[in-house]
CSV table of C-alpha atoms in Angstrom, one decimal:
chain,number,residue,atom,x,y,z
L,1,MET,CA,0.0,0.0,0.0
L,2,VAL,CA,1.2,3.5,-0.9
L,3,PRO,CA,0.2,6.2,1.5
L,4,VAL,CA,-1.1,9.5,0.1
L,5,ASP,CA,-3.1,12.3,1.9
L,6,ASP,CA,-5.6,10.6,4.1
L,7,THR,CA,-5.7,7.3,2.3
L,8,ALA,CA,-3.5,4.5,0.8
L,9,LEU,CA,-3.4,3.0,-2.6
L,10,ALA,CA,-3.0,-0.6,-3.7
L,11,VAL,CA,-0.2,-0.7,-6.2
L,12,THR,CA,1.1,-3.6,-8.3
L,13,ASP,CA,4.5,-3.4,-10.1
L,14,THR,CA,5.9,-6.2,-12.1
L,15,GLY,CA,9.4,-4.7,-12.0
L,16,GLY,CA,12.1,-5.4,-14.5
L,17,SER,CA,14.0,-3.2,-16.9
L,18,GLY,CA,11.4,-2.9,-19.7
L,19,THR,CA,9.7,0.2,-20.8
L,20,PRO,CA,7.5,1.4,-17.8
L,21,VAL,CA,3.8,1.5,-18.5
L,22,VAL,CA,1.4,3.0,-16.0
L,23,TYR,CA,-2.3,2.0,-16.3
L,24,LEU,CA,-5.0,4.5,-15.4
L,25,ASN,CA,-8.4,3.1,-14.6
L,26,GLY,CA,-12.0,4.1,-15.6
L,27,SER,CA,-14.0,6.1,-13.1
L,28,TYR,CA,-14.9,3.2,-10.8
L,29,SER,CA,-12.9,0.3,-12.2
L,30,THR,CA,-9.9,-1.4,-10.7
L,31,GLN,CA,-6.5,-2.5,-11.8
L,32,LYS,CA,-7.9,-5.9,-12.7
L,33,ALA,CA,-9.4,-4.4,-15.9
L,34,TRP,CA,-5.9,-4.4,-17.4
L,35,ARG,CA,-5.1,-8.1,-17.1
L,36,GLN,CA,-5.6,-9.0,-20.7
L,37,VAL,CA,-3.7,-6.0,-22.0
L,38,ILE,CA,-0.8,-6.8,-19.7
L,39,ALA,CA,-0.8,-10.5,-20.8
L,40,ASP,CA,-0.8,-9.3,-24.5
L,41,LEU,CA,2.2,-7.1,-23.9
L,42,GLY,CA,4.2,-9.6,-21.9
L,43,PRO,CA,7.4,-9.3,-19.9
L,44,ASP,CA,9.2,-6.9,-22.3
L,45,PHE,CA,7.4,-4.1,-20.5
L,46,ARG,CA,7.3,-3.1,-16.8
L,47,HIS,CA,3.6,-2.9,-15.8
L,48,ILE,CA,2.4,-0.7,-13.0
L,49,THR,CA,-1.3,-0.7,-12.0
L,50,TYR,CA,-3.1,0.7,-9.0
L,51,ASP,CA,-6.5,1.2,-7.5
L,52,GLU,CA,-7.8,4.7,-7.1
L,53,ARG,CA,-9.3,5.9,-3.8
L,54,ALA,CA,-12.2,3.7,-2.6
L,55,ARG,CA,-11.8,1.4,-5.6
L,56,GLY,CA,-10.5,-2.2,-5.4
L,57,LYS,CA,-8.2,-2.7,-2.4
L,58,SER,CA,-7.4,1.0,-1.9
L,59,LYS,CA,-8.7,2.9,1.2
L,60,ARG,CA,-11.5,5.4,1.4
L,61,SER,CA,-10.8,9.1,1.5
L,62,ALA,CA,-12.5,12.5,2.2
L,63,ASP,CA,-11.4,13.8,-1.2
L,64,TYR,CA,-12.4,12.2,-4.6
L,65,SER,CA,-11.7,15.3,-6.7
L,66,PHE,CA,-9.7,15.2,-9.9
L,67,ASP,CA,-7.0,17.2,-8.2
L,68,ALA,CA,-6.7,14.3,-5.8
L,69,VAL,CA,-6.5,11.9,-8.7
L,70,ILE,CA,-3.6,13.9,-10.1
L,71,ARG,CA,-1.8,13.8,-6.7
L,72,ASP,CA,-2.3,10.0,-6.6
L,73,LEU,CA,-0.5,9.6,-9.9
L,74,ASP,CA,2.3,11.9,-8.8
L,75,VAL,CA,2.8,9.7,-5.7
L,76,VAL,CA,2.7,6.4,-7.5
L,77,LEU,CA,5.3,7.5,-10.0
L,78,ARG,CA,7.5,8.9,-7.3
L,79,THR,CA,7.3,5.9,-5.0
L,80,ARG,CA,7.9,3.5,-7.8
L,81,GLY,CA,10.8,5.5,-9.1
L,82,VAL,CA,9.4,5.7,-12.6
L,83,ASP,CA,10.9,8.1,-15.2
L,84,ARG,CA,9.0,9.1,-18.3
L,85,PRO,CA,6.6,6.2,-18.5
L,86,LEU,CA,3.9,5.5,-21.1
L,87,LEU,CA,0.5,6.3,-19.6
L,88,VAL,CA,-2.3,4.1,-20.7
L,89,GLY,CA,-5.7,5.2,-19.7
L,90,TRP,CA,-9.3,4.0,-20.3
L,91,SER,CA,-12.2,6.5,-20.2
L,92,TYR,CA,-11.7,8.6,-17.0
L,93,GLY,CA,-8.1,7.3,-16.9
L,94,ALA,CA,-7.5,8.5,-20.4
L,95,LEU,CA,-8.6,12.0,-19.3
L,96,LEU,CA,-6.2,11.7,-16.4
L,97,GLY,CA,-3.3,10.6,-18.7
L,98,VAL,CA,-3.8,13.5,-21.1
L,99,LEU,CA,-4.2,16.2,-18.4
L,100,TRP,CA,-1.2,14.9,-16.4
L,101,ALA,CA,0.9,14.9,-19.6
L,102,ALA,CA,-0.2,18.5,-20.4
L,103,ARG,CA,1.0,19.6,-17.0
L,104,HIS,CA,4.2,17.5,-17.0
L,105,PRO,CA,5.3,17.0,-20.7
L,106,ASP,CA,8.9,16.4,-19.7
L,107,ARG,CA,7.9,13.6,-17.3
L,108,VAL,CA,6.0,11.4,-19.7
L,109,ALA,CA,7.0,9.6,-22.9
L,110,GLY,CA,3.4,9.4,-24.3
L,111,VAL,CA,-0.2,8.5,-23.7
L,112,VAL,CA,-2.5,5.8,-25.0
L,113,GLY,CA,-6.1,6.9,-24.7
L,114,VAL,CA,-8.6,4.0,-24.7
L,115,ASP,CA,-11.9,5.4,-26.0
L,116,GLY,CA,-11.1,8.8,-24.7
L,117,PRO,CA,-10.6,11.5,-23.8
L,118,PHE,CA,-12.8,13.5,-26.2
L,119,PRO,CA,-13.3,17.3,-26.1
L,120,MET,CA,-17.0,17.1,-25.3
L,121,GLY,CA,-18.9,17.2,-22.0
L,122,TRP,CA,-22.2,18.3,-20.5
L,123,THR,CA,-22.2,21.7,-18.9
L,124,GLU,CA,-25.9,22.5,-18.8
L,125,GLU,CA,-27.4,22.2,-15.3
L,126,ALA,CA,-30.3,20.2,-16.6
L,127,ASP,CA,-27.9,17.5,-17.9
L,128,LEU,CA,-25.9,17.5,-14.7
L,129,GLU,CA,-29.0,17.1,-12.6
L,130,ARG,CA,-29.8,14.1,-14.8
L,131,VAL,CA,-26.5,12.6,-13.7
L,132,ARG,CA,-27.2,13.3,-10.1
L,133,LYS,CA,-30.7,11.9,-10.3
L,134,LEU,CA,-29.5,8.7,-11.9
L,135,PHE,CA,-27.0,8.0,-9.1
L,136,ARG,CA,-29.7,8.8,-6.5
L,137,ARG,CA,-31.8,6.1,-8.1
L,138,LEU,CA,-28.9,3.7,-8.0
L,139,ARG,CA,-27.9,4.4,-4.4
L,140,PHE,CA,-29.1,0.9,-3.2
L,141,VAL,CA,-27.5,-0.9,-6.2
L,142,LEU,CA,-24.1,0.7,-6.1
L,143,PRO,CA,-22.7,-1.3,-3.2
L,144,LEU,CA,-23.6,-4.5,-5.0
L,145,ALA,CA,-21.7,-3.3,-8.1
L,146,VAL,CA,-18.4,-2.7,-6.2
L,147,PRO,CA,-17.0,-6.2,-6.5
L,148,PHE,CA,-17.4,-6.0,-10.3
L,149,GLY,CA,-15.5,-2.8,-10.7
L,150,LEU,CA,-18.6,-0.9,-11.6
L,151,ALA,CA,-18.9,1.3,-8.6
L,152,ALA,CA,-16.7,2.6,-5.7
L,153,ARG,CA,-17.0,2.5,-2.0
L,154,MET,CA,-18.5,5.9,-1.7
L,155,SER,CA,-21.9,7.6,-1.6
L,156,ALA,CA,-24.2,8.0,-4.6
L,157,ALA,CA,-23.7,11.8,-4.4
L,158,GLN,CA,-19.9,11.3,-4.5
L,159,HIS,CA,-20.2,9.0,-7.5
L,160,ALA,CA,-22.3,11.7,-9.3
L,161,GLU,CA,-19.9,14.5,-8.5
L,162,ILE,CA,-17.0,12.6,-10.1
L,163,GLN,CA,-19.0,12.4,-13.3
L,164,VAL,CA,-20.1,16.1,-13.1
L,165,GLU,CA,-16.4,17.2,-12.7
L,166,SER,CA,-15.4,14.9,-15.5
L,167,HIS,CA,-17.9,16.4,-17.9
L,168,ALA,CA,-16.6,19.9,-17.1
L,169,LEU,CA,-13.0,18.8,-17.7
L,170,HIS,CA,-13.9,17.1,-21.0
L,171,ALA,CA,-15.9,20.2,-22.2
L,172,ALA,CA,-12.8,22.4,-21.7
L,173,LEU,CA,-10.3,19.8,-23.2
L,174,GLY,CA,-10.1,21.2,-26.7
L,175,PRO,CA,-7.3,23.7,-26.2
L,176,THR,CA,-5.3,21.2,-24.1
L,177,LEU,CA,-5.5,18.6,-26.8
L,178,GLY,CA,-4.8,21.1,-29.5
L,179,GLY,CA,-1.6,22.2,-27.8
L,180,LEU,CA,-0.3,18.9,-26.5
L,181,THR,CA,3.4,18.3,-27.2
L,182,VAL,CA,3.6,14.6,-26.2
L,183,PRO,CA,2.5,11.8,-28.6
L,184,VAL,CA,-1.0,10.4,-28.0
L,185,ARG,CA,-2.4,7.2,-29.6
L,186,TYR,CA,-6.1,6.6,-29.5
L,187,VAL,CA,-7.9,3.3,-29.6
L,188,ILE,CA,-11.5,4.2,-30.3
L,189,ALA,CA,-14.6,2.0,-29.8
L,190,GLN,CA,-17.5,2.0,-32.2
L,191,GLY,CA,-20.4,0.7,-30.0
L,192,ASP,CA,-22.5,2.8,-27.7
L,193,HIS,CA,-22.0,3.4,-24.0
L,194,THR,CA,-24.6,1.7,-21.8
L,195,GLY,CA,-27.3,4.3,-21.2
L,196,ASP,CA,-26.2,6.4,-24.2
L,197,ALA,CA,-29.0,8.5,-25.4
L,198,GLY,CA,-29.2,9.9,-28.9
L,199,GLY,CA,-25.8,8.9,-30.1
L,200,GLU,CA,-23.8,10.8,-27.5
L,201,MET,CA,-20.8,8.6,-27.7
L,202,ASP,CA,-20.7,9.0,-31.5
L,203,GLN,CA,-20.8,12.8,-31.1
L,204,ALA,CA,-18.1,12.7,-28.5
L,205,ARG,CA,-15.8,10.6,-30.7
L,206,ALA,CA,-16.5,12.9,-33.7
L,207,SER,CA,-15.4,15.9,-31.6
L,208,LEU,CA,-11.9,14.6,-31.8
L,209,ASP,CA,-11.6,14.8,-35.6
L,210,PRO,CA,-10.7,18.5,-36.0
L,211,LEU,CA,-8.0,18.1,-33.4
L,212,LEU,CA,-6.5,15.2,-35.2
L,213,VAL,CA,-6.0,17.5,-38.2
L,214,ARG,CA,-4.6,20.4,-36.2
L,215,ASN,CA,-2.2,18.5,-33.9
L,216,PRO,CA,0.0,15.8,-35.4
L,217,ASN,CA,0.9,14.5,-31.9
L,218,LEU,CA,-2.7,13.1,-31.8
L,219,GLN,CA,-3.2,9.9,-33.9
L,220,VAL,CA,-5.7,7.1,-34.0
L,221,SER,CA,-4.0,3.8,-33.7
L,222,ALA,CA,-7.1,1.7,-34.1
L,223,ARG,CA,-10.9,1.8,-34.3
L,224,VAL,CA,-12.5,-1.3,-32.9
L,225,ALA,CA,-16.0,-2.8,-33.0
L,226,SER,CA,-16.6,-3.2,-29.2
L,227,ASN,CA,-18.4,-0.6,-27.1
L,228,HIS,CA,-17.0,1.6,-24.4
L,229,GLU,CA,-17.4,-0.8,-21.5
L,230,LYS,CA,-16.1,-3.9,-23.3
L,231,ILE,CA,-13.1,-2.5,-25.1
L,232,LEU,CA,-10.5,-3.7,-22.7
L,233,ALA,CA,-12.0,-7.2,-22.6
L,234,LYS,CA,-12.8,-7.6,-26.3
L,235,ASP,CA,-10.1,-5.6,-28.0
L,236,SER,CA,-7.1,-5.9,-25.7
L,237,PRO,CA,-4.8,-6.8,-28.7
L,238,ALA,CA,-5.6,-3.4,-30.3
L,239,VAL,CA,-4.7,-1.6,-27.0
L,240,ALA,CA,-1.5,-3.6,-26.7
L,241,GLY,CA,-0.7,-2.7,-30.3
L,242,ALA,CA,-1.1,1.0,-29.6
L,243,VAL,CA,1.3,0.7,-26.7
L,244,ARG,CA,3.9,-1.0,-28.9
L,245,GLU,CA,3.3,1.5,-31.6
L,246,LEU,CA,3.8,4.4,-29.2
L,247,ALA,CA,6.9,2.8,-27.6
L,248,ALA,CA,8.5,2.5,-31.0
L,249,ALA,CA,7.6,6.1,-32.0
L,250,VAL,CA,9.3,7.5,-28.9
L,251,GLY,CA,12.3,5.2,-29.3
L,252,ARG,CA,11.6,3.0,-26.3
L,253,GLU,CA,10.9,-0.3,-28.0
L,254,VAL,CA,12.2,-3.2,-26.0
L,255,GLY,CA,10.6,-6.3,-27.5
């Protein structure tokens, strides 16, 4: 366990001299989500995974803000002695990888974004209240979903505020992606997110297209048939391929 602020994070590090890859989880998922990707990449890479606050085996906290998530990544990298890793993030983790890289371009070799991040998010209060209402309805179900990596050990209101903050960060992401100086490889799903209404995921994915033209550091490594939730399970080879492609592009190929 790695202590940080008022909590402690469960961290797994395979060690070795290979290219370090740090995996960043979805909003409520755990490090278990990366098992197939890690198996596909094999021992030529050093794999570092961890559970965020109140997820998996990590401890609860009084702070689940995105700033706390940034601090957690800082601490994991420092305590594991990792220099310029590849950051591989899915969904919320992809947002974390890009924003951390924008803040620390000299401390990261590159980012693989798995179905994210996209420069689109809800900012209208009616949409945000819809998020809060959904989690209020799910408040009795959330504890049952924790063992499956579909919820965290926190209140329904805390779950909702993570999503509200995430939408605000995505909505403001365009300038950050447009000015990013580190290489990013996207693996983009084609299917809808569960609960997607009116093709929202298609719109979010399409919002990336103008930035791909403007910033050559942003490239799509693969488009796959699975949906947002199943991409790591069904298309892990494509994610592993993007990691290898990025490692080669930055001159850190080891296998």
